Amino acid sequence: QEQLVESGGGVVQPGRSLRLSCLASGFHFSNYAMHWVRQAPGKGLEWVAVIYYDGNKKYYPDSVKGRFTISRDNSKNTLYLQMNSLRDEDTAVYYCAKDGSLWGQGILVTVSS
Amino acid sequence: DVVMTQSPLPLPVTLGQPASISCRSSQSLVHSDGNTYLSWFQQRPGQSPRRLIYQVSNRDSGVPDRFSGSGSGTDFTLKISRVEADDVGVYYCMQGTHWPLYTFGQGTKLEIK
């Protein structure tokens, strides 16, 4: 059964860093582009990053460009999101997703002093 | 950037009655490959998003045939033929045509009258 499981969330102070992980199972991880999508409390969905299947291309919206880095380790079936210089407005549930057809359960990141 | 605009935002519906959600994009969603990458997602309270429809009108596996998608160019619609209690939640449209920058609509909250 296909599954995505996020980890690494928590409470962090503004300006600090955090790394999220997403472990994939049940499908050929290395064949798919992978995404991070976030949802601030009570708000809608915001696409955060995408990485090609081989890790060679990565894209971000302006809201996180230069602060967030998406990466993957296909040997470990794992997707990552390195978040630096965190701001209050980065507080959200972060989901990893495959093609939109499969989503993880989400992990909460709270940026607060 | 492509802007996705949904209406209505709150959608009160009587059980057993039909429901319709509109999604308009600021640019055509017809890709150079001839396909239109417009998807619909359902997010039930406390759950991760779940894709219902991809490429305008294709239902994902396990999605009841009460759900249908239609449209072209910049105007798209999600219809529920007979609303059930299990359909309560927020519905999002998302464009994937203008890869790699994905964009979601604001979300339509379906509630039972």
CSV table of C-alpha atoms in Angstrom, one decimal:
chain,number,residue,atom,x,y,z
A,1,GLN,CA,0.0,0.0,0.0
A,2,GLU,CA,1.3,3.4,-1.0
A,3,GLN,CA,2.1,5.6,2.0
A,4,LEU,CA,3.9,8.9,2.9
A,5,VAL,CA,4.9,9.6,6.5
A,6,GLU,CA,6.2,13.0,7.6
A,7,SER,CA,8.4,13.7,10.6
A,8,GLY,CA,10.6,16.4,12.1
A,9,GLY,CA,8.0,19.0,13.0
A,10,GLY,CA,7.8,20.9,16.2
A,11,VAL,CA,8.2,24.4,17.8
A,12,VAL,CA,11.0,26.6,16.7
A,13,GLN,CA,12.0,30.2,17.3
A,14,PRO,CA,11.9,32.8,14.5
A,15,GLY,CA,15.1,32.9,12.6
A,16,ARG,CA,16.0,29.3,13.4
A,17,SER,CA,16.0,26.2,11.2
A,18,LEU,CA,14.2,22.9,11.0
A,19,ARG,CA,14.4,19.9,8.6
A,20,LEU,CA,11.3,17.8,7.7
A,21,SER,CA,11.5,14.3,6.4
A,22,CYS,CA,9.0,12.2,4.4
A,23,LEU,CA,9.4,8.5,4.2
A,24,ALA,CA,7.7,6.9,1.2
A,25,SER,CA,6.7,3.3,0.8
A,26,GLY,CA,4.6,1.1,-1.5
A,27,PHE,CA,5.7,2.7,-4.8
A,28,HIS,CA,8.8,3.3,-6.8
A,29,PHE,CA,9.8,6.6,-5.1
A,30,SER,CA,12.7,7.3,-7.5
A,31,ASN,CA,10.2,7.4,-10.5
A,32,TYR,CA,8.2,10.4,-9.2
A,33,ALA,CA,8.5,14.1,-8.7
A,34,MET,CA,7.6,15.0,-5.1
A,35,HIS,CA,6.1,18.0,-3.5
A,36,TRP,CA,5.7,19.8,-0.2
A,37,VAL,CA,2.5,21.7,0.4
A,38,ARG,CA,1.6,23.6,3.6
A,39,GLN,CA,-1.6,24.8,5.3
A,40,ALA,CA,-1.5,27.6,7.8
A,41,PRO,CA,-4.0,27.3,10.7
A,42,GLY,CA,-7.6,27.8,9.3
A,43,LYS,CA,-6.2,28.6,5.9
A,44,GLY,CA,-6.0,27.1,2.4
A,45,LEU,CA,-3.4,25.0,0.7
A,46,GLU,CA,-0.1,26.5,-0.5
A,47,TRP,CA,2.4,24.7,-2.7
A,48,VAL,CA,5.9,25.1,-1.2
A,49,ALA,CA,8.4,23.1,-3.3
A,50,VAL,CA,8.8,20.4,-6.0
A,51,ILE,CA,11.8,18.2,-6.9
A,52,TYR,CA,12.2,16.1,-10.0
A,53,TYR,CA,12.4,12.4,-9.8
A,54,ASP,CA,16.2,12.5,-10.0
A,55,GLY,CA,16.7,15.5,-7.8
A,56,ASN,CA,18.2,17.6,-10.6
A,57,LYS,CA,15.5,20.3,-10.7
A,58,LYS,CA,13.8,22.0,-7.8
A,59,TYR,CA,11.3,24.9,-7.8
A,60,TYR,CA,9.8,27.1,-5.1
A,61,PRO,CA,7.3,30.0,-4.9
A,62,ASP,CA,8.6,33.4,-4.0
A,63,SER,CA,7.3,33.1,-0.4
A,64,VAL,CA,10.0,30.5,0.5
A,65,LYS,CA,12.6,30.9,-2.2
A,66,GLY,CA,16.1,31.3,-0.8
A,67,ARG,CA,15.0,30.0,2.7
A,68,PHE,CA,13.7,26.5,2.0
A,69,THR,CA,15.5,23.7,0.2
A,70,ILE,CA,13.9,20.5,-1.0
A,71,SER,CA,16.0,17.4,-1.5
A,72,ARG,CA,15.6,13.6,-1.7
A,73,ASP,CA,17.6,10.4,-1.1
A,74,ASN,CA,16.2,7.8,-3.5
A,75,SER,CA,18.3,5.1,-1.8
A,76,LYS,CA,16.3,5.8,1.4
A,77,ASN,CA,12.9,6.6,-0.2
A,78,THR,CA,13.0,9.8,1.7
A,79,LEU,CA,12.1,13.4,0.8
A,80,TYR,CA,13.4,16.4,2.8
A,81,LEU,CA,12.6,20.0,3.4
A,82,GLN,CA,15.3,22.1,5.0
A,83,MET,CA,13.7,25.3,6.3
A,84,ASN,CA,16.0,28.2,7.3
A,85,SER,CA,15.3,31.7,8.6
A,86,LEU,CA,11.9,30.6,9.7
A,87,ARG,CA,9.2,33.3,10.2
A,88,ASP,CA,5.9,33.4,12.1
A,89,GLU,CA,4.0,33.1,8.8
A,90,ASP,CA,5.7,29.7,8.2
A,91,THR,CA,3.6,28.2,10.9
A,92,ALA,CA,1.6,25.5,9.2
A,93,VAL,CA,0.9,21.8,8.7
A,94,TYR,CA,3.3,20.6,6.1
A,95,TYR,CA,2.3,17.8,3.8
A,96,CYS,CA,4.5,15.8,1.4
A,97,ALA,CA,2.7,14.7,-1.8
A,98,LYS,CA,3.3,12.5,-4.8
A,99,ASP,CA,1.7,13.8,-8.0
A,100,GLY,CA,-1.3,15.0,-5.9
A,101,SER,CA,-2.6,11.5,-5.9
A,102,LEU,CA,-1.0,10.6,-2.5
A,103,TRP,CA,-0.6,12.8,0.6
A,104,GLY,CA,1.0,12.2,3.9
A,105,GLN,CA,-0.8,12.8,7.2
A,106,GLY,CA,1.0,16.2,7.7
A,107,ILE,CA,3.3,17.5,10.3
A,108,LEU,CA,2.9,20.7,12.3
A,109,VAL,CA,5.6,23.3,12.4
A,110,THR,CA,5.1,26.2,14.8
A,111,VAL,CA,7.3,29.2,14.6
A,112,SER,CA,7.1,31.2,17.9
A,113,SER,CA,9.3,32.9,20.4
B,1,ASP,CA,1.5,33.7,-11.7
B,2,VAL,CA,-1.8,31.9,-12.4
B,3,VAL,CA,-4.6,32.8,-10.0
B,4,MET,CA,-7.3,30.3,-9.2
B,5,THR,CA,-10.7,31.7,-8.1
B,6,GLN,CA,-13.4,29.5,-6.6
B,7,SER,CA,-17.0,30.3,-5.9
B,8,PRO,CA,-18.9,30.1,-3.8
B,9,LEU,CA,-16.7,30.0,-0.8
B,10,PRO,CA,-19.3,28.8,1.7
B,11,LEU,CA,-21.6,26.3,0.2
B,12,PRO,CA,-24.6,25.2,2.3
B,13,VAL,CA,-26.4,22.2,0.8
B,14,THR,CA,-29.4,20.1,1.9
B,15,LEU,CA,-28.7,16.4,2.1
B,16,GLY,CA,-29.7,14.6,-1.1
B,17,GLN,CA,-29.5,17.8,-3.2
B,18,PRO,CA,-26.9,18.6,-5.9
B,19,ALA,CA,-24.0,20.9,-5.3
B,20,SER,CA,-21.7,22.8,-7.8
B,21,ILE,CA,-18.4,24.6,-7.3
B,22,SER,CA,-16.9,26.9,-9.9
B,23,CYS,CA,-13.1,27.4,-10.4
B,24,ARG,CA,-11.7,30.0,-12.8
B,25,SER,CA,-8.1,30.5,-13.7
B,26,SER,CA,-6.5,33.7,-14.7
B,27,GLN,CA,-4.8,32.0,-17.7
B,28,SER,CA,-5.7,29.1,-19.9
B,29,LEU,CA,-4.9,25.7,-18.4
B,30,VAL,CA,-4.5,24.0,-21.7
B,31,HIS,CA,-0.9,22.7,-21.7
B,32,SER,CA,1.3,22.6,-24.8
B,33,ASP,CA,0.9,18.8,-24.8
B,34,GLY,CA,-2.9,19.3,-25.3
B,35,ASN,CA,-3.9,18.2,-21.9
B,36,THR,CA,-5.5,20.4,-19.2
B,37,TYR,CA,-4.0,19.8,-15.8
B,38,LEU,CA,-6.9,20.9,-13.5
B,39,SER,CA,-7.5,18.8,-10.3
B,40,TRP,CA,-10.1,18.8,-7.5
B,41,PHE,CA,-9.3,17.9,-3.9
B,42,GLN,CA,-11.5,17.2,-0.9
B,43,GLN,CA,-10.3,17.9,2.6
B,44,ARG,CA,-12.5,16.5,5.3
B,45,PRO,CA,-12.2,18.0,8.8
B,46,GLY,CA,-9.0,16.9,10.4
B,47,GLN,CA,-7.8,15.0,7.4
B,48,SER,CA,-5.2,15.4,4.7
B,49,PRO,CA,-6.4,16.5,1.2
B,50,ARG,CA,-7.6,13.7,-1.1
B,51,ARG,CA,-7.6,14.1,-4.9
B,52,LEU,CA,-11.0,13.4,-6.4
B,53,ILE,CA,-10.6,14.5,-10.0
B,54,TYR,CA,-7.6,14.9,-12.3
B,55,GLN,CA,-7.2,16.4,-15.8
B,56,VAL,CA,-10.6,18.1,-15.5
B,57,SER,CA,-12.9,15.1,-15.5
B,58,ASN,CA,-11.1,11.9,-14.5
B,59,ARG,CA,-12.2,10.4,-11.2
B,60,ASP,CA,-9.5,8.9,-9.0
B,61,SER,CA,-9.9,5.3,-7.9
B,62,GLY,CA,-12.5,4.8,-5.2
B,63,VAL,CA,-14.2,8.2,-5.8
B,64,PRO,CA,-18.0,7.8,-6.0
B,65,ASP,CA,-19.6,8.6,-9.3
B,66,ARG,CA,-21.7,11.2,-7.6
B,67,PHE,CA,-18.6,13.4,-8.2
B,68,SER,CA,-18.0,14.8,-11.6
B,69,GLY,CA,-15.7,17.4,-13.2
B,70,SER,CA,-16.1,19.4,-16.3
B,71,GLY,CA,-14.9,22.5,-18.1
B,72,SER,CA,-12.2,23.8,-20.4
B,73,GLY,CA,-9.8,26.7,-20.9
B,74,THR,CA,-10.3,28.8,-17.9
B,75,ASP,CA,-13.6,27.7,-16.5
B,76,PHE,CA,-14.1,24.5,-14.5
B,77,THR,CA,-16.8,23.0,-12.4
B,78,LEU,CA,-17.0,20.2,-9.7
B,79,LYS,CA,-20.5,18.8,-9.3
B,80,ILE,CA,-21.9,16.5,-6.6
B,81,SER,CA,-25.1,14.9,-7.8
B,82,ARG,CA,-26.5,14.1,-4.4
B,83,VAL,CA,-24.8,15.4,-1.3
B,84,GLU,CA,-24.2,13.0,1.5
B,85,ALA,CA,-23.1,13.8,5.1
B,86,ASP,CA,-19.7,12.3,4.3
B,87,ASP,CA,-19.1,15.1,1.7
B,88,VAL,CA,-18.7,17.8,4.4
B,89,GLY,CA,-15.3,19.5,4.1
B,90,VAL,CA,-13.4,22.0,2.0
B,91,TYR,CA,-12.9,21.5,-1.8
B,92,TYR,CA,-10.0,22.9,-3.7
B,93,CYS,CA,-9.2,23.2,-7.3
B,94,MET,CA,-5.5,23.2,-8.4
B,95,GLN,CA,-3.8,23.9,-11.6
B,96,GLY,CA,-0.7,21.9,-12.7
B,97,THR,CA,-0.5,23.1,-16.3
B,98,HIS,CA,1.9,25.9,-15.5
B,99,TRP,CA,4.5,23.5,-14.1
B,100,PRO,CA,6.4,23.8,-11.9
B,101,LEU,CA,4.4,26.5,-10.2
B,102,TYR,CA,1.2,24.8,-8.9
B,103,THR,CA,-1.6,27.0,-7.6
B,104,PHE,CA,-4.6,26.2,-5.5
B,105,GLY,CA,-8.0,27.9,-5.3
B,106,GLN,CA,-9.0,29.5,-2.0
B,107,GLY,CA,-11.2,26.5,-1.0
B,108,THR,CA,-15.0,26.1,-0.9
B,109,LYS,CA,-16.4,24.9,2.4
B,110,LEU,CA,-19.3,22.6,1.9
B,111,GLU,CA,-21.7,22.3,4.9
B,112,ILE,CA,-25.1,20.7,5.4
B,113,LYS,CA,-28.0,23.0,6.0
